mmCIF file of C-alpha atoms (C1' of nucleotides) in Angstrom:
data_model
loop_
_atom_site.group_PDB
_atom_site.id
_atom_site.type_symbol
_atom_site.label_atom_id
_atom_site.label_comp_id
_atom_site.label_asym_id
_atom_site.label_seq_id
_atom_site.Cartn_x
_atom_site.Cartn_y
_atom_site.Cartn_z
ATOM 1 C CA MET A 1 8.342 8.177 -8.641
ATOM 2 C CA LYS A 2 4.816 8.575 -7.167
ATOM 3 C CA ILE A 3 4.544 5.939 -5.353
ATOM 4 C CA ALA A 4 0.662 5.214 -3.174
ATOM 5 C CA THR A 5 -1.075 2.456 -1.403
ATOM 6 C CA TYR A 6 -5.051 2.732 -1.471
ATOM 7 C CA ASN A 7 -7.256 0.010 -0.210
ATOM 8 C CA ILE A 8 -9.844 0.485 -2.151
ATOM 9 C CA ASN A 9 -13.387 -1.438 -1.328
ATOM 10 C CA GLY A 10 -14.459 -3.638 -3.926
ATOM 11 C CA ILE A 11 -11.879 -3.222 -7.420
ATOM 12 C CA LYS A 12 -15.509 -3.662 -8.880
ATOM 13 C CA ALA A 13 -18.154 -1.071 -7.629
ATOM 14 C CA ARG A 14 -14.818 0.940 -7.631
ATOM 15 C CA LEU A 15 -13.820 0.387 -10.587
ATOM 16 C CA GLN A 16 -14.637 4.385 -11.971
ATOM 17 C CA THR A 17 -13.708 6.463 -8.840
ATOM 18 C CA VAL A 18 -10.359 4.949 -8.631
ATOM 19 C CA THR A 19 -9.902 5.547 -12.114
ATOM 20 C CA ASP A 20 -11.124 9.545 -11.951
ATOM 21 C CA TRP A 21 -8.821 9.679 -9.098
ATOM 22 C CA LEU A 22 -5.668 8.097 -11.292
ATOM 23 C CA ALA A 23 -6.472 10.761 -13.797
ATOM 24 C CA GLU A 24 -6.151 13.962 -11.511
ATOM 25 C CA THR A 25 -2.975 12.560 -8.793
ATOM 26 C CA THR A 26 -0.900 9.946 -12.132
ATOM 27 C CA PRO A 27 0.478 7.973 -9.289
ATOM 28 C CA ASP A 28 2.956 5.767 -11.057
ATOM 29 C CA ILE A 29 2.880 2.846 -8.785
ATOM 30 C CA VAL A 30 -0.484 1.773 -7.189
ATOM 31 C CA LEU A 31 -0.660 -0.354 -4.086
ATOM 32 C CA MET A 32 -4.131 -1.605 -3.533
ATOM 33 C CA GLN A 33 -5.878 -3.510 -0.969
ATOM 34 C CA GLU A 34 -9.487 -5.584 -0.877
ATOM 35 C CA ILE A 35 -9.290 -6.012 -4.077
ATOM 36 C CA LYS A 36 -12.666 -8.791 -3.210
ATOM 37 C CA SER A 37 -11.742 -9.948 -6.916
ATOM 38 C CA LEU A 38 -10.255 -13.205 -8.424
ATOM 39 C CA ASP A 39 -6.865 -13.425 -10.636
ATOM 40 C CA GLU A 40 -9.772 -13.412 -13.246
ATOM 41 C CA THR A 41 -12.298 -11.622 -13.182
ATOM 42 C CA PHE A 42 -9.630 -8.708 -11.802
ATOM 43 C CA PRO A 43 -10.219 -5.331 -15.288
ATOM 44 C CA ARG A 44 -6.513 -6.472 -16.294
ATOM 45 C CA GLU A 45 -7.740 -4.749 -19.458
ATOM 46 C CA HIS A 46 -8.941 -1.617 -18.237
ATOM 47 C CA PHE A 47 -5.563 -0.634 -16.044
ATOM 48 C CA GLU A 48 -3.743 -1.938 -19.036
ATOM 49 C CA ASP A 49 -5.075 0.546 -21.222
ATOM 50 C CA LEU A 50 -4.450 3.363 -19.109
ATOM 51 C CA GLY A 51 -0.969 2.706 -19.426
ATOM 52 C CA TYR A 52 -0.242 0.449 -16.543
ATOM 53 C CA GLN A 53 0.990 -2.919 -16.026
ATOM 54 C CA VAL A 54 -0.696 -5.238 -13.421
ATOM 55 C CA GLU A 55 -0.367 -7.744 -10.987
ATOM 56 C CA THR A 56 -2.748 -9.447 -8.554
ATOM 57 C CA HIS A 57 -3.264 -11.823 -5.920
ATOM 58 C CA GLY A 58 -6.292 -12.170 -5.512
ATOM 59 C CA GLN A 59 -9.400 -13.903 -3.231
ATOM 60 C CA LYS A 60 -13.269 -14.581 -3.730
ATOM 61 C CA GLY A 61 -15.406 -12.498 -1.929
ATOM 62 C CA PHE A 62 -12.503 -10.862 0.495
ATOM 63 C CA ASN A 63 -9.155 -9.400 0.379
ATOM 64 C CA GLY A 64 -6.941 -9.359 -2.486
ATOM 65 C CA VAL A 65 -3.893 -7.052 -3.145
ATOM 66 C CA ALA A 66 -2.912 -5.534 -6.116
ATOM 67 C CA ILE A 67 0.324 -3.298 -7.634
ATOM 68 C CA LEU A 68 -0.087 -2.060 -10.838
ATOM 69 C CA SER A 69 2.896 0.739 -12.346
ATOM 70 C CA ARG A 70 3.879 2.452 -15.493
ATOM 71 C CA VAL A 71 7.127 1.512 -15.131
ATOM 72 C CA PRO A 72 7.967 -2.135 -15.699
ATOM 73 C CA LEU A 73 7.823 -4.932 -12.754
ATOM 74 C CA GLU A 74 10.570 -7.793 -11.445
ATOM 75 C CA ASP A 75 10.088 -10.710 -9.207
ATOM 76 C CA VAL A 76 6.778 -10.687 -8.438
ATOM 77 C CA SER A 77 6.268 -12.776 -5.574
ATOM 78 C CA ARG A 78 2.987 -13.926 -4.053
ATOM 79 C CA GLY A 79 2.047 -15.059 -0.855
ATOM 80 C CA LEU A 80 3.396 -13.225 2.957
ATOM 81 C CA PRO A 81 6.087 -16.148 3.908
ATOM 82 C CA GLY A 82 5.896 -17.806 6.946
ATOM 83 C CA ASP A 83 2.990 -20.303 6.170
ATOM 84 C CA ASN A 84 2.168 -22.203 3.165
ATOM 85 C CA ASP A 85 -1.382 -22.906 4.480
ATOM 86 C CA ASP A 86 -2.500 -18.877 4.620
ATOM 87 C CA PRO A 87 -5.354 -19.375 2.159
ATOM 88 C CA GLN A 88 -5.983 -15.253 2.375
ATOM 89 C CA ALA A 89 -4.512 -13.643 -0.574
ATOM 90 C CA ARG A 90 -3.223 -10.249 1.968
ATOM 91 C CA TRP A 91 0.541 -10.115 0.536
ATOM 92 C CA ILE A 92 2.342 -9.172 -2.351
ATOM 93 C CA GLU A 93 5.725 -7.543 -3.530
ATOM 94 C CA ALA A 94 7.348 -6.846 -6.780
ATOM 95 C CA THR A 95 10.401 -4.839 -7.922
ATOM 96 C CA VAL A 96 10.793 -1.265 -9.770
ATOM 97 C CA ILE A 97 13.973 0.354 -11.836
ATOM 98 C CA GLY A 98 14.499 3.391 -11.153
ATOM 99 C CA LYS A 99 16.622 5.649 -12.689
ATOM 100 C CA GLN A 100 19.392 4.961 -9.336
ATOM 101 C CA GLY A 101 18.265 1.688 -8.963
ATOM 102 C CA ALA A 102 16.406 -0.582 -7.789
ATOM 103 C CA LEU A 103 13.498 -0.673 -4.959
ATOM 104 C CA ARG A 104 11.680 -3.635 -3.276
ATOM 105 C CA LEU A 105 7.609 -2.974 -2.895
ATOM 106 C CA CYS A 106 5.880 -4.849 0.190
ATOM 107 C CA ASN A 107 2.171 -4.444 -0.803
ATOM 108 C CA LEU A 108 0.089 -5.552 2.354
ATOM 109 C CA TYR A 109 -3.917 -5.833 3.677
ATOM 110 C CA LEU A 110 -3.369 -7.244 7.584
ATOM 111 C CA PRO A 111 -5.533 -8.858 9.103
ATOM 112 C CA ASN A 112 -8.735 -6.937 10.972
ATOM 113 C CA GLY A 113 -8.456 -8.862 13.761
ATOM 114 C CA ASN A 114 -11.573 -7.914 15.517
ATOM 115 C CA PRO A 115 -14.056 -9.747 17.278
ATOM 116 C CA VAL A 116 -11.223 -9.769 19.843
ATOM 117 C CA GLU A 117 -11.324 -13.676 22.248
ATOM 118 C CA LEU A 118 -9.521 -13.480 24.937
ATOM 119 C CA ASP A 119 -8.945 -16.419 26.992
ATOM 120 C CA ALA A 120 -9.292 -16.459 31.240
ATOM 121 C CA ALA A 121 -5.680 -15.985 30.560
ATOM 122 C CA GLY A 122 -6.137 -12.889 28.494
ATOM 123 C CA GLU A 123 -4.656 -15.493 25.738
ATOM 124 C CA PRO A 124 -6.089 -14.846 22.309
ATOM 125 C CA VAL A 125 -8.164 -18.015 22.031
ATOM 126 C CA ALA A 126 -6.300 -20.730 19.057
ATOM 127 C CA GLY A 127 -8.420 -19.975 15.989
ATOM 128 C CA GLY A 128 -9.517 -16.730 15.988
ATOM 129 C CA LYS A 129 -9.597 -13.581 13.976
ATOM 130 C CA TYR A 130 -7.137 -11.645 16.782
ATOM 131 C CA ALA A 131 -4.518 -14.477 16.940
ATOM 132 C CA TYR A 132 -4.535 -15.216 13.744
ATOM 133 C CA LYS A 133 -4.177 -11.382 12.980
ATOM 134 C CA LEU A 134 -1.217 -11.296 15.558
ATOM 135 C CA ALA A 135 0.349 -15.111 13.970
ATOM 136 C CA TRP A 136 0.482 -12.801 10.634
ATOM 137 C CA MET A 137 2.016 -10.126 11.729
ATOM 138 C CA ALA A 138 5.031 -12.189 13.733
ATOM 139 C CA ARG A 139 5.839 -12.946 9.907
ATOM 140 C CA LEU A 140 5.201 -9.519 9.183
ATOM 141 C CA LYS A 141 8.060 -9.028 11.227
ATOM 142 C CA ALA A 142 9.773 -11.674 9.771
ATOM 143 C CA ARG A 143 9.744 -11.029 6.233
ATOM 144 C CA ALA A 144 10.596 -6.810 7.374
ATOM 145 C CA ALA A 145 14.027 -7.989 8.991
ATOM 146 C CA ALA A 146 14.781 -9.779 6.236
ATOM 147 C CA LEU A 147 14.610 -7.381 3.963
ATOM 148 C CA LEU A 148 16.652 -5.689 6.287
ATOM 149 C CA GLU A 149 19.302 -8.018 5.279
ATOM 150 C CA THR A 150 19.054 -7.170 1.943
ATOM 151 C CA GLU A 151 20.899 -4.190 0.178
ATOM 152 C CA MET A 152 17.845 -3.179 -1.885
ATOM 153 C CA PRO A 153 16.763 -0.601 -0.524
ATOM 154 C CA ALA A 154 12.589 -2.042 0.839
ATOM 155 C CA LEU A 155 8.957 -0.504 1.281
ATOM 156 C CA ILE A 156 5.818 -1.880 2.955
ATOM 157 C CA ALA A 157 2.769 -0.205 2.312
ATOM 158 C CA GLY A 158 -0.739 -0.961 2.771
ATOM 159 C CA ASP A 159 -3.725 -1.221 5.095
ATOM 160 C CA TYR A 160 -2.158 -1.852 8.720
ATOM 161 C CA ASN A 161 -4.793 -2.295 10.563
ATOM 162 C CA ILE A 162 -2.969 -0.557 13.092
ATOM 163 C CA ILE A 163 -3.728 2.522 15.077
ATOM 164 C CA PRO A 164 -0.405 3.530 16.414
ATOM 165 C CA GLN A 165 -1.333 6.163 18.958
ATOM 166 C CA ALA A 166 -4.067 7.809 20.401
ATOM 167 C CA GLU A 167 -2.980 10.634 17.593
ATOM 168 C CA ASP A 168 -4.388 8.827 14.975
ATOM 169 C CA ALA A 169 -8.369 8.013 16.208
ATOM 170 C CA LYS A 170 -10.366 11.583 16.776
ATOM 171 C CA ASN A 171 -11.327 9.585 19.785
ATOM 172 C CA PRO A 172 -9.095 7.135 20.568
ATOM 173 C CA GLU A 173 -11.425 6.263 23.536
ATOM 174 C CA LYS A 174 -13.706 4.035 21.106
ATOM 175 C CA TRP A 175 -11.319 1.737 19.753
ATOM 176 C CA ARG A 176 -9.710 0.820 23.306
ATOM 177 C CA ASP A 177 -11.259 -2.760 23.263
ATOM 178 C CA ASP A 178 -10.661 -2.972 19.460
ATOM 179 C CA ALA A 179 -7.736 -5.188 17.161
ATOM 180 C CA LEU A 180 -6.728 -2.293 15.382
ATOM 181 C CA PHE A 181 -5.570 -0.370 18.973
ATOM 182 C CA LEU A 182 -4.999 -3.521 22.128
ATOM 183 C CA PRO A 183 -1.610 -2.697 22.976
ATOM 184 C CA ARG A 184 -0.834 -6.560 21.996
ATOM 185 C CA SER A 185 -1.407 -4.771 18.400
ATOM 186 C CA ARG A 186 0.211 -1.488 18.633
ATOM 187 C CA ARG A 187 3.049 -3.159 20.616
ATOM 188 C CA ALA A 188 3.409 -5.664 17.508
ATOM 189 C CA TYR A 189 3.392 -3.005 14.400
ATOM 190 C CA ARG A 190 6.092 -0.953 17.101
ATOM 191 C CA GLU A 191 8.329 -4.137 17.202
ATOM 192 C CA ILE A 192 8.545 -4.047 13.506
ATOM 193 C CA VAL A 193 8.973 -0.272 13.071
ATOM 194 C CA ALA A 194 11.648 -0.820 15.190
ATOM 195 C CA LEU A 195 13.682 -2.891 13.209
ATOM 196 C CA GLY A 196 15.061 0.526 10.938
ATOM 197 C CA TYR A 197 11.712 0.875 8.813
ATOM 198 C CA THR A 198 10.204 4.852 7.974
ATOM 199 C CA ASP A 199 6.300 6.497 8.606
ATOM 200 C CA ALA A 200 6.733 8.279 5.711
ATOM 201 C CA LEU A 201 3.773 10.559 6.996
ATOM 202 C CA GLU A 202 5.540 10.854 10.044
ATOM 203 C CA ALA A 203 8.563 12.114 8.833
ATOM 204 C CA SER A 204 7.220 13.976 6.299
ATOM 205 C CA GLY A 205 5.626 16.168 9.033
ATOM 206 C CA MET A 206 1.947 15.512 8.408
ATOM 207 C CA PRO A 207 -0.547 17.325 9.714
ATOM 208 C CA PRO A 208 -2.733 16.937 13.251
ATOM 209 C CA GLU A 209 -5.927 14.748 12.489
ATOM 210 C CA THR A 210 -4.255 12.937 9.351
ATOM 211 C CA PHE A 211 -6.397 9.741 9.227
ATOM 212 C CA THR A 212 -7.067 7.811 6.133
ATOM 213 C CA PHE A 213 -10.508 5.576 7.090
ATOM 214 C CA TRP A 214 -13.557 6.929 8.221
ATOM 215 C CA ASP A 215 -16.696 3.602 8.784
ATOM 216 C CA PHE A 216 -18.954 3.773 6.612
ATOM 217 C CA GLN A 217 -20.734 4.103 8.611
ATOM 218 C CA ARG A 218 -22.802 6.475 12.063
ATOM 219 C CA GLY A 219 -22.378 9.662 9.667
ATOM 220 C CA ALA A 220 -18.206 9.363 10.210
ATOM 221 C CA TYR A 221 -16.531 11.280 7.832
ATOM 222 C CA ASP A 222 -18.973 14.043 8.088
ATOM 223 C CA LYS A 223 -17.950 14.417 11.731
ATOM 224 C CA ASN A 224 -13.662 13.688 11.025
ATOM 225 C CA ASP A 225 -14.524 10.449 12.902
ATOM 226 C CA GLY A 226 -11.692 8.950 11.850
ATOM 227 C CA ILE A 227 -7.797 6.753 12.624
ATOM 228 C CA ARG A 228 -4.446 6.680 10.557
ATOM 229 C CA ILE A 229 -4.108 2.567 9.746
ATOM 230 C CA ASP A 230 -2.756 2.765 6.131
ATOM 231 C CA HIS A 231 0.418 3.895 6.471
ATOM 232 C CA VAL A 232 4.180 3.573 4.502
ATOM 233 C CA LEU A 233 6.894 2.261 5.761
ATOM 234 C CA LEU A 234 9.993 3.063 4.126
ATOM 235 C CA SER A 235 14.060 0.731 5.196
ATOM 236 C CA PRO A 236 16.902 3.293 5.956
ATOM 237 C CA GLY A 237 17.975 3.347 1.559
ATOM 238 C CA ALA A 238 14.400 3.904 1.155
ATOM 239 C CA ALA A 239 13.810 7.180 3.944
ATOM 240 C CA ASP A 240 17.014 8.548 2.374
ATOM 241 C CA MET A 241 14.980 8.831 -0.443
ATOM 242 C CA LEU A 242 11.668 10.276 0.764
ATOM 243 C CA GLU A 243 10.810 13.881 -0.960
ATOM 244 C CA ASP A 244 7.236 14.050 -0.030
ATOM 245 C CA ALA A 245 4.225 12.500 1.581
ATOM 246 C CA GLY A 246 0.480 13.236 1.477
ATOM 247 C CA VAL A 247 -2.827 11.684 1.827
ATOM 248 C CA ASP A 248 -4.994 12.669 -0.924
ATOM 249 C CA ALA A 249 -7.804 12.538 2.095
ATOM 250 C CA TRP A 250 -10.162 14.203 -0.316
ATOM 251 C CA ALA A 251 -10.945 10.855 -1.843
ATOM 252 C CA ARG A 252 -13.302 9.847 0.844
ATOM 253 C CA GLY A 253 -15.922 12.962 0.495
ATOM 254 C CA ARG A 254 -16.149 12.122 -3.593
ATOM 255 C CA ALA A 255 -18.602 9.459 -5.155
ATOM 256 C CA LYS A 256 -18.734 6.262 -4.621
ATOM 257 C CA PRO A 257 -15.493 5.663 -2.845
ATOM 258 C CA SER A 258 -13.706 3.628 -0.437
ATOM 259 C CA ASP A 259 -14.150 3.850 2.913
ATOM 260 C CA HIS A 260 -10.527 4.249 3.599
ATOM 261 C CA VAL A 261 -8.230 6.847 0.952
ATOM 262 C CA PRO A 262 -4.654 6.969 -0.664
ATOM 263 C CA VAL A 263 -1.912 7.560 1.069
ATOM 264 C CA TRP A 264 0.931 8.404 -1.267
ATOM 265 C CA VAL A 265 4.779 8.881 -1.291
ATOM 266 C CA GLU A 266 7.467 10.896 -3.795
ATOM 267 C CA LEU A 267 10.127 8.932 -3.659
ATOM 268 C CA ASP A 268 13.413 9.990 -5.665
ATOM 269 C CA VAL A 269 14.775 5.920 -6.854
ATOM 270 C "C1'" DA B 1 -27.388 -4.132 23.847
ATOM 271 C "C1'" DT B 2 -27.660 -3.134 18.483
ATOM 272 C "C1'" DG B 3 -27.695 -1.798 14.591
ATOM 273 C "C1'" DG B 4 -25.998 1.564 11.775
ATOM 274 C "C1'" DT B 5 -23.394 1.274 5.757
ATOM 275 C "C1'" DA B 6 -21.838 -0.919 2.046
ATOM 276 C "C1'" DG B 7 -19.956 -4.962 -0.841
ATOM 277 C "C1'" DC B 8 -19.769 -9.550 -2.662
ATOM 278 C "C1'" DA B 9 -22.722 -11.992 -4.982
ATOM 279 C "C1'" DC B 10 -27.128 -13.255 -3.967
ATOM 280 C "C1'" DG B 11 -26.644 -16.245 1.599
ATOM 281 C "C1'" DG B 12 -23.925 -14.503 5.400
ATOM 282 C "C1'" DC B 13 -19.562 -12.984 5.458
ATOM 283 C "C1'" DT B 14 -16.023 -9.681 6.545
ATOM 284 C "C1'" DA B 15 -15.556 -5.355 7.889
#
DNA sequence: ATGGTAGCACGGCTA
């Protein structure tokens, strides 16, 4: 079963790009971020006509996540547990049944966190974007831990907005004070992985300079000034199913590209 | 220090 994550940066502007990519790479399941669309304005029928079940968790203008699946999805749940008052649509999960058994799919769009606002003591300013990012990551850690307590193997994938290591950036010094790379951000990410998750790309032996995002500005793609911020984390049970993983970096060079490219795994589910 | 680009939606925010 081929499962991909793809921050598409706006479904309306990306419909043709995504449709062409689907035809060329034929994933069974796509976890999409930044659909920037309400549920009712998402082009559901377009993807249903291509053979996909469509589950969305949308929001007007910003954020929004969706799952496309050629395999039936069950028990769809919207919103990351831990804050019922969070208005931002950044999390959707569902169960897929394969030949061997079930797999829990979690699709996330982790907050960017910039600009970083710190008080005189160096603590994130309450109500600021960086504080929101860290609070969201604490909720993610709790959910990731809870998933390990269940019987079901789990995949947690999406746009993490985290550069895990200096090697995951062409120019790490540019990101030193950025919310994607601050020690505090990376520590929170490492704590989640350390619960018992496997980075699918790392496990499959990715080459140096494996990036998933190049900014639209300053000709970042032409200079390969990229970062790796889209990740697929696998619980131990899901890691046992891993057959292959990769990045469709070529998608960044196509017409009307997103600033992110797809990351995919092949799992023997 | 600023502005560079893109999307949504039509002003200004988000990244």
